[in-house]
CSV table of C-alpha atoms in Angstrom, one decimal:
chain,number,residue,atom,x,y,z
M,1,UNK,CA,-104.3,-9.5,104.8
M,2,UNK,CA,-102.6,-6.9,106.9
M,3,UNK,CA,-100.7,-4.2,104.9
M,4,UNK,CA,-96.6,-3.7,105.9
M,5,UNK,CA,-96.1,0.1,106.7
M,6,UNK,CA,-93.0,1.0,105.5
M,7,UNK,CA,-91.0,3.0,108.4
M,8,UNK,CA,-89.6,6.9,108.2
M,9,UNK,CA,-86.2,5.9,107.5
M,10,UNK,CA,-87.3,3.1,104.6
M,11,UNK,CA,-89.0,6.0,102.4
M,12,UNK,CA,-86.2,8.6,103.4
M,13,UNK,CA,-84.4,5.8,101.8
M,14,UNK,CA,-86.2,5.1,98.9
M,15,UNK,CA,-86.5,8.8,98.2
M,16,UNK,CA,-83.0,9.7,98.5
M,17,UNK,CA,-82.0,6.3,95.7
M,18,UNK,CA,-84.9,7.8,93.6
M,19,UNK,CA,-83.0,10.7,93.3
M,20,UNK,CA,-79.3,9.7,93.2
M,21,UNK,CA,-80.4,7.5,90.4
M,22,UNK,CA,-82.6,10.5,88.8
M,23,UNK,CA,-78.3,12.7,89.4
M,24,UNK,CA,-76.6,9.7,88.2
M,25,UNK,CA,-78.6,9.1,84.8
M,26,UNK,CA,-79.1,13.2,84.6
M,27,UNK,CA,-75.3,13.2,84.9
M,28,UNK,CA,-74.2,10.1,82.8
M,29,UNK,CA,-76.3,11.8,79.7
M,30,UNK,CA,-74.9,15.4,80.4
M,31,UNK,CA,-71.3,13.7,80.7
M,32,UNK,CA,-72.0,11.9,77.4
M,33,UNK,CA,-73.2,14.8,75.5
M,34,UNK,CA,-70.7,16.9,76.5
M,35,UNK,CA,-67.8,14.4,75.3
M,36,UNK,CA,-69.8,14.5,71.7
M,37,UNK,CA,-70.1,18.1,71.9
M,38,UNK,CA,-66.2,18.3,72.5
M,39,UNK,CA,-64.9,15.7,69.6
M,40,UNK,CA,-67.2,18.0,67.3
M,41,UNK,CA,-65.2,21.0,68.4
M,42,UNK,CA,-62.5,18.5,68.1
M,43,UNK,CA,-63.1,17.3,64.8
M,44,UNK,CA,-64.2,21.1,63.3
M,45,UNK,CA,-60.9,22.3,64.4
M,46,UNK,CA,-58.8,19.7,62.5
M,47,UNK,CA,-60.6,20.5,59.2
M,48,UNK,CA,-59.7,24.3,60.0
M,49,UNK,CA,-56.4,23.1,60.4
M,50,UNK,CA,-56.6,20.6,57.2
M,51,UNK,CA,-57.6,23.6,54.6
M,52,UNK,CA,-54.9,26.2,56.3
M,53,UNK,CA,-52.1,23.0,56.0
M,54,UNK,CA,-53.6,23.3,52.3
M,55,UNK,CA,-52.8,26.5,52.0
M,56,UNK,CA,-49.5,26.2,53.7
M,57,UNK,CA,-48.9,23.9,51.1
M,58,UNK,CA,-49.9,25.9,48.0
M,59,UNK,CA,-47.5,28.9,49.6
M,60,UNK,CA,-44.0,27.3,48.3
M,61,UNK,CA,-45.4,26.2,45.2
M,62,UNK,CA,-46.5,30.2,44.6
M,63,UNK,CA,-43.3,31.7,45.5
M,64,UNK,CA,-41.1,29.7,43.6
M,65,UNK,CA,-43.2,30.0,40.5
M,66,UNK,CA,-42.9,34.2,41.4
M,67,UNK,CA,-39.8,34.4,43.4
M,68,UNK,CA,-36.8,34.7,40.4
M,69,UNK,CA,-38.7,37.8,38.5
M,70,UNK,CA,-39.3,39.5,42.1
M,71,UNK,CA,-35.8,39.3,43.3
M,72,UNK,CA,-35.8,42.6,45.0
M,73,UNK,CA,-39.0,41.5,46.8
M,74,UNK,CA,-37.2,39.7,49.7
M,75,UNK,CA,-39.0,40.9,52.7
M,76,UNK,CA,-42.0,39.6,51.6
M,77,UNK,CA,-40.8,36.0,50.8
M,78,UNK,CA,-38.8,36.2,54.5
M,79,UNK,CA,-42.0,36.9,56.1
M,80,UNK,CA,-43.6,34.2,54.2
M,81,UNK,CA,-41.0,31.6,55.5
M,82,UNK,CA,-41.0,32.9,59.0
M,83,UNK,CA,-45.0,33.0,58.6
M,84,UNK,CA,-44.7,29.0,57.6
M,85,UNK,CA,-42.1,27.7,60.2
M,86,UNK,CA,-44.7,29.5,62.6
M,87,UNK,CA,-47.6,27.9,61.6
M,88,UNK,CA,-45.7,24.2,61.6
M,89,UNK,CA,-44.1,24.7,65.0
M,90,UNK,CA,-47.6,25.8,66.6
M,91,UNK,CA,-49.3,23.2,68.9
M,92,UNK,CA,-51.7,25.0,70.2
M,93,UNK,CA,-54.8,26.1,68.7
M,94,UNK,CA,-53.9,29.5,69.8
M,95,UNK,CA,-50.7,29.7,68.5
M,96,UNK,CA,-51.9,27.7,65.6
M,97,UNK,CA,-54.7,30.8,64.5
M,98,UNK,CA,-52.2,33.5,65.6
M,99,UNK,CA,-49.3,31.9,63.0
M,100,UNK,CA,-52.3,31.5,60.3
M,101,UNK,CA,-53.1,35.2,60.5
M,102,UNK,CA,-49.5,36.0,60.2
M,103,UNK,CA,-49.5,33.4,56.9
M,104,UNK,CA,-52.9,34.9,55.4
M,105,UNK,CA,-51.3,38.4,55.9
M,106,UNK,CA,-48.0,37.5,54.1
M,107,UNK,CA,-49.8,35.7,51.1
M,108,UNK,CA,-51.8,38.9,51.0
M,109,UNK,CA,-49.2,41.0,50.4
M,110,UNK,CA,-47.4,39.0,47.8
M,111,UNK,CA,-50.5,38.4,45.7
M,112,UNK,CA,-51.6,42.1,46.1
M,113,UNK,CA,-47.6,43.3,44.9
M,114,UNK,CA,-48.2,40.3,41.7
M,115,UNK,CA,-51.6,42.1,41.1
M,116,UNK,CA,-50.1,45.9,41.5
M,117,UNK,CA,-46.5,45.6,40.2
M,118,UNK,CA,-46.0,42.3,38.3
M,119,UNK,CA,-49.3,42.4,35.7
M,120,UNK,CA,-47.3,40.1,33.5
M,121,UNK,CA,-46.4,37.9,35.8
M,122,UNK,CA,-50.3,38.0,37.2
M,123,UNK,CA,-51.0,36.9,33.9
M,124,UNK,CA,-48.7,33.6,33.4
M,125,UNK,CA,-50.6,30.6,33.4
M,126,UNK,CA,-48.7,29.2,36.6
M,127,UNK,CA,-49.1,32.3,38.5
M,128,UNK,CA,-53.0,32.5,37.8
M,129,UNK,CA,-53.2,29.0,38.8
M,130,UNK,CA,-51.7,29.1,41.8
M,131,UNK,CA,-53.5,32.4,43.1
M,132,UNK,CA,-56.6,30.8,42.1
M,133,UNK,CA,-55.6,27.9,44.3
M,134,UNK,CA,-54.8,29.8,47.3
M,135,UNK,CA,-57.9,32.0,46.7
M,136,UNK,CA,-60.0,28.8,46.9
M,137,UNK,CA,-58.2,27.9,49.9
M,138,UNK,CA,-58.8,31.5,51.8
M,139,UNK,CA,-62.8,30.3,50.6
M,140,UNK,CA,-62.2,27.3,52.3
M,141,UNK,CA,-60.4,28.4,55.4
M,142,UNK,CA,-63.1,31.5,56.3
M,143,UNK,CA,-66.2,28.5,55.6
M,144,UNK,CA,-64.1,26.3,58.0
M,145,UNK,CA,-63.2,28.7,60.3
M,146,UNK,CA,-67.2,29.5,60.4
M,147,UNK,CA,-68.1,26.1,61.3
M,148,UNK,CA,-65.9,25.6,64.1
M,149,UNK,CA,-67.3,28.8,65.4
M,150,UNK,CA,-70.8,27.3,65.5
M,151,UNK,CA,-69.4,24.6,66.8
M,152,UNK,CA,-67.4,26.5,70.0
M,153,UNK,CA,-70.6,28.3,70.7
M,154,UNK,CA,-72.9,25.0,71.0
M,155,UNK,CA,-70.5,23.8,73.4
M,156,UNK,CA,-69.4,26.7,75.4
M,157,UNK,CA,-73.4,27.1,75.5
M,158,UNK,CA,-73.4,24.2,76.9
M,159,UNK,CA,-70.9,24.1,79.9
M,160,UNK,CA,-72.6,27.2,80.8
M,161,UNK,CA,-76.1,26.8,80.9
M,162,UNK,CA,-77.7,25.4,84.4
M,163,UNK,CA,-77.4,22.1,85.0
M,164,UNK,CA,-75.1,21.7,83.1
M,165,UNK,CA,-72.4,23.5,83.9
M,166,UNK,CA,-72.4,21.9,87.7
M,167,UNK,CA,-71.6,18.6,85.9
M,168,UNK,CA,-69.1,20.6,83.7
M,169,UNK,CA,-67.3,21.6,86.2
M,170,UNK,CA,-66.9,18.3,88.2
M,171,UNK,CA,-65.5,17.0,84.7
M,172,UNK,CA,-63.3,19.8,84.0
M,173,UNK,CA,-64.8,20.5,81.0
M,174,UNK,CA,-64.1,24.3,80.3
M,175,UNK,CA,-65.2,26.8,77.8
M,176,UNK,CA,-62.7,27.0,74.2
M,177,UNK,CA,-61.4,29.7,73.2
M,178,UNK,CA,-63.1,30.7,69.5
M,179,UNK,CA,-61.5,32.8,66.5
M,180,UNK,CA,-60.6,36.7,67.3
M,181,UNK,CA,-59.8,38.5,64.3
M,182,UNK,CA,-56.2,40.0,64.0
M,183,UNK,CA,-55.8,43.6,65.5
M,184,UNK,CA,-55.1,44.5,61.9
M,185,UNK,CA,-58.3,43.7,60.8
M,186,UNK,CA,-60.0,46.7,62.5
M,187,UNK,CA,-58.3,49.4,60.4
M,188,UNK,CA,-59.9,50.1,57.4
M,189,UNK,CA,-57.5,49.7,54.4
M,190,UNK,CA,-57.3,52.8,52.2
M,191,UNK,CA,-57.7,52.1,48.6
M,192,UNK,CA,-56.0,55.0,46.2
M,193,UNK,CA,-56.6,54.0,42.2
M,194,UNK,CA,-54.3,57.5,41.6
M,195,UNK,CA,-51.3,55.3,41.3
């Protein structure tokens, strides 16, 4: 039996299927991957959002129960509202984090005023409830938030790292944008107990 030598451009052939097929199964699996590493940013995000609508919700609830023995109060329960219609009106995640900061700072000063100036009104049974409510919910928010950070950095680690990132690219599959804290954030707060 005489053996059939295969010819230059046969195995130049063979070679160059072996290896689009090698790209093309390389690149379905890095596509696929990819897509599941993005709905879990996905999904992470929408419980960060889900605990913050929480405490967006809890909000009203607190400043009604305080809101007619703090009359004089009024700039904080303005920048409450204006903090709230923020938040719903955001669409991006961006926007959404920026307005939440603005929210978590208002809440902070209302329930720090309640603690300072209003011990009675600290004490009512409401009151205590509520702040324990939205105290839960800041729990919530900051163990949220740190899961969707984890979450960010597996992916953007991702769409970086060689090979990867060549099929990233072709996709259009970019790196997200994570949590920054508020500029606020960096100054230390002064505590004086002389008061």
């Amino acid at each position: 039996m005489q053996s059939r030598k295969l010819s230059p451009v046969a195995v130049t052939g063979i070679v160059i299927g072996v290896i689009a097929l090698f790209v093309a199964i390389f690149g379905v699996s890095t596509y696929n991957g990819l897509a599941k590493q993005n709905q879990a940013v996905e999904a992470q995000w929408s419980q960060v959002e889900n605990v913050m609508q929480r405490r967006a919700d809890l909000v009203p609830n607190l400043v009604s129960a305080v809101k007619g023995q703090m009359k004089h109060e009024t700039q904080i329960f303005d920048d409450i509202a204006k903090a709230r219609s923020a938040y719903g009106s955001a669409t991006s995640t961006k926007d959404k984090a920026d307005a939440d900061a603005k929210l978590n700072q208002s809440v902070g000063t209302l329930l720090n005023v309640i603690q300072e100036s209003y011990p009675d009104l600290k004490s009512s049974g409401n009151v205590s409830t509520l702040m324990t409510q939205l105290e839960g919910s800041e729990n919530r928010i900051a163990v949220e938030r740190k899961r969707y950070i984890d979450a960010v950095r597996d992916y953007n680690s991702s769409v970086v790292t060689f090979p990867k990132n060549l099929f990233a690219n072709m996709m259009g599959l970019g790196q997200k944008a994570t949590f920054k804290a508020d500029p606020s954030a960096y100054k230390v707060p002064t505590v004086d107990l002389d008061d």
